[in-house]
CSV table of C-alpha atoms in Angstrom, one decimal:
chain,number,residue,atom,x,y,z
A,20,MET,CA,0.0,0.0,0.0
A,21,THR,CA,1.1,3.5,-0.6
A,22,ALA,CA,1.8,6.1,2.1
A,23,ILE,CA,-1.4,7.9,1.2
A,24,ALA,CA,-3.5,4.8,1.9
A,25,HIS,CA,-1.8,4.5,5.3
A,26,GLY,CA,-2.8,8.1,6.1
A,27,THR,CA,0.8,9.3,6.3
A,28,ARG,CA,2.1,12.4,4.7
A,29,ARG,CA,3.6,12.0,1.3
A,30,ARG,CA,7.2,13.1,0.9
A,31,THR,CA,7.6,16.5,-0.7
A,32,LEU,CA,10.3,17.9,-2.8
A,33,GLY,CA,11.2,20.5,-0.1
A,34,PRO,CA,14.1,18.6,1.5
A,35,ALA,CA,15.7,17.6,-1.8
A,36,LEU,CA,15.4,21.1,-3.1
A,37,ARG,CA,17.0,22.5,0.0
A,38,ARG,CA,19.9,20.1,-0.3
A,39,GLY,CA,20.5,20.6,-4.0
A,40,GLY,CA,18.2,23.5,-4.7
A,41,TRP,CA,20.7,26.2,-5.5
A,42,ALA,CA,22.7,24.0,-7.8
A,43,ALA,CA,19.5,22.9,-9.5
A,44,TRP,CA,18.3,26.5,-9.8
A,45,GLU,CA,21.7,27.5,-11.4
A,46,TRP,CA,21.5,24.7,-13.9
A,47,LEU,CA,17.8,25.5,-14.8
A,48,ALA,CA,18.4,29.2,-15.0
A,49,ARG,CA,21.6,29.0,-17.1
A,50,PRO,CA,19.9,29.6,-20.5
A,51,VAL,CA,17.9,32.5,-19.1
A,52,HIS,CA,21.1,34.0,-17.7
A,53,TYR,CA,22.9,33.7,-21.0
A,54,ARG,CA,20.0,35.4,-22.8
A,55,SER,CA,20.0,38.1,-20.1
A,56,VAL,CA,23.7,38.7,-20.6
A,57,HIS,CA,23.2,39.0,-24.3
A,58,ARG,CA,20.4,41.6,-23.7
A,59,LEU,CA,22.7,43.5,-21.3
A,60,GLN,CA,25.4,43.5,-23.9
A,61,THR,CA,23.2,44.7,-26.8
A,62,ALA,CA,21.6,47.4,-24.7
A,63,ALA,CA,24.9,48.7,-23.5
A,64,GLU,CA,26.5,48.6,-27.0
A,65,ALA,CA,23.6,50.4,-28.5
A,66,GLY,CA,23.6,53.0,-25.8
A,67,ASP,CA,19.9,52.3,-25.0
A,68,THR,CA,20.0,53.7,-21.5
A,69,GLU,CA,16.4,53.0,-20.6
A,70,ARG,CA,16.5,49.4,-21.7
A,71,LEU,CA,19.8,48.9,-19.9
A,72,ARG,CA,18.4,50.3,-16.7
A,73,SER,CA,15.4,48.0,-16.9
A,74,LEU,CA,17.8,45.0,-16.9
A,75,LEU,CA,19.6,46.2,-13.7
A,76,ALA,CA,18.5,45.5,-10.1
A,77,PRO,CA,18.0,48.6,-7.9
A,78,THR,CA,21.1,47.6,-5.8
A,79,VAL,CA,23.3,46.7,-8.8
A,80,ALA,CA,27.1,47.1,-8.4
A,81,VAL,CA,29.9,47.0,-11.0
A,82,VAL,CA,33.2,45.8,-9.6
A,83,VAL,CA,36.2,46.6,-11.8
A,84,ASP,CA,39.5,44.9,-11.0
A,85,SER,CA,42.6,46.2,-12.8
A,86,GLY,CA,44.2,42.8,-12.6
A,87,SER,CA,47.3,44.2,-10.9
A,88,GLY,CA,46.6,42.3,-7.6
A,89,ASP,CA,46.8,45.5,-5.7
A,90,PRO,CA,43.8,46.5,-3.6
A,91,SER,CA,44.0,50.0,-5.0
A,92,GLY,CA,43.2,48.5,-8.4
A,93,LEU,CA,39.6,47.7,-7.4
A,94,ARG,CA,36.7,50.1,-8.1
A,95,VAL,CA,33.1,49.5,-7.1
A,96,ILE,CA,30.3,51.5,-8.8
A,97,GLN,CA,26.9,51.3,-7.2
A,98,GLY,CA,23.4,52.2,-8.3
A,99,VAL,CA,21.5,51.9,-11.5
A,100,ALA,CA,22.4,55.3,-13.0
A,101,ASN,CA,26.2,54.9,-12.3
A,102,ALA,CA,26.3,51.3,-13.4
A,103,ALA,CA,24.5,52.2,-16.7
A,104,VAL,CA,27.1,54.9,-17.5
A,105,VAL,CA,30.0,52.5,-16.8
A,106,LEU,CA,28.5,49.7,-18.8
A,107,GLU,CA,27.7,51.9,-21.8
A,108,HIS,CA,31.2,53.2,-21.8
A,109,GLY,CA,32.8,49.8,-21.4
A,110,PHE,CA,30.7,48.1,-24.1
A,111,ALA,CA,30.8,51.0,-26.6
A,112,ARG,CA,31.7,49.7,-30.1
A,113,VAL,CA,35.3,50.4,-30.9
A,114,ASP,CA,37.2,49.2,-34.0
A,115,GLY,CA,39.2,46.1,-33.4
A,116,VAL,CA,37.5,45.2,-30.1
A,117,LEU,CA,35.3,42.2,-30.0
A,118,VAL,CA,32.8,41.2,-27.3
A,119,ASP,CA,31.9,37.5,-27.1
A,120,ALA,CA,29.4,35.8,-24.9
A,121,ARG,CA,31.3,33.2,-23.0
A,122,SER,CA,31.2,31.2,-19.7
A,123,VAL,CA,33.3,33.1,-17.1
A,124,ASN,CA,33.9,31.2,-13.8
A,125,SER,CA,31.2,28.8,-14.9
A,126,GLN,CA,28.5,31.4,-15.2
A,127,ALA,CA,27.1,33.7,-17.9
A,128,GLY,CA,29.6,36.3,-19.0
A,129,LEU,CA,31.5,38.1,-21.7
A,130,ILE,CA,35.1,38.2,-23.0
A,131,ILE,CA,36.3,41.4,-24.5
A,132,SER,CA,39.3,41.0,-26.8
A,133,ARG,CA,41.4,43.1,-29.1
A,134,ALA,CA,43.3,41.5,-32.0
A,135,GLY,CA,42.5,38.1,-30.5
A,136,THR,CA,44.0,38.9,-27.1
A,137,PRO,CA,41.6,39.0,-24.1
A,138,ILE,CA,41.6,42.5,-22.5
A,139,ALA,CA,38.8,41.9,-20.0
A,140,SER,CA,36.5,39.2,-18.7
A,141,VAL,CA,33.0,40.1,-17.5
A,142,ALA,CA,31.0,37.9,-15.1
A,143,VAL,CA,27.4,38.7,-14.4
A,144,ASP,CA,25.4,37.7,-11.3
A,145,PHE,CA,21.6,37.8,-11.0
A,146,THR,CA,18.9,38.4,-8.5
A,147,GLY,CA,15.9,36.7,-10.2
A,148,ARG,CA,16.0,38.0,-13.7
A,149,LEU,CA,17.7,41.3,-12.9
A,150,VAL,CA,21.5,41.9,-13.0
A,151,SER,CA,22.7,42.4,-9.5
A,152,MET,CA,26.5,42.4,-9.9
A,153,VAL,CA,28.9,42.8,-12.8
A,154,TRP,CA,32.4,41.7,-12.2
A,155,VAL,CA,35.0,43.1,-14.7
A,156,ARG,CA,38.6,41.9,-14.6
A,157,LEU,CA,40.9,43.8,-16.8
A,158,ASN,CA,44.1,42.2,-18.2
A,159,PRO,CA,42.9,38.6,-17.5
A,160,VAL,CA,46.2,37.1,-18.7
A,161,GLU,CA,46.4,34.3,-16.1
A,162,ARG,CA,42.7,33.2,-16.7
A,163,ARG,CA,42.6,30.2,-19.0
A,164,HIS,CA,39.5,28.4,-18.0
A,165,TRP,CA,36.7,30.8,-19.2
A,166,ASN,CA,37.0,30.0,-22.8
A,167,SER,CA,34.1,27.5,-23.2
A,168,VAL,CA,31.1,28.8,-25.0
A,169,TYR,CA,27.5,28.0,-24.1
A,170,ALA,CA,24.9,28.7,-26.7
């Protein structure tokens, strides 16, 4: 007989989701995140400020790391208005610079390269469907594992 016939509670998915829920969510949300990163990229490249702001969470932050290893090489930009300005400037179309959607640290991201040499890696974190954090690492010379592409 089943557990229902005995009058006991059926097992729910709650405990399993609590154990592996975050990993499952990350796996399920991966295609959504890659599409969101693409939308972020196209809005910033086009200079569409209103569309770009609609993709950002109210508490968004952009962290720019110069790659020097020195704490003075870190900059944190907070707020939708400031983040939009930095992202538009960083993704502005420039001759010889290519922005590719790639996996960065096993999450949705972008690689910015000039003449085939990476000059920056961009990882994007989300809160729901909105961008909550953008991590930019300039001169990512020692990074070799973010070159896998997910379509």
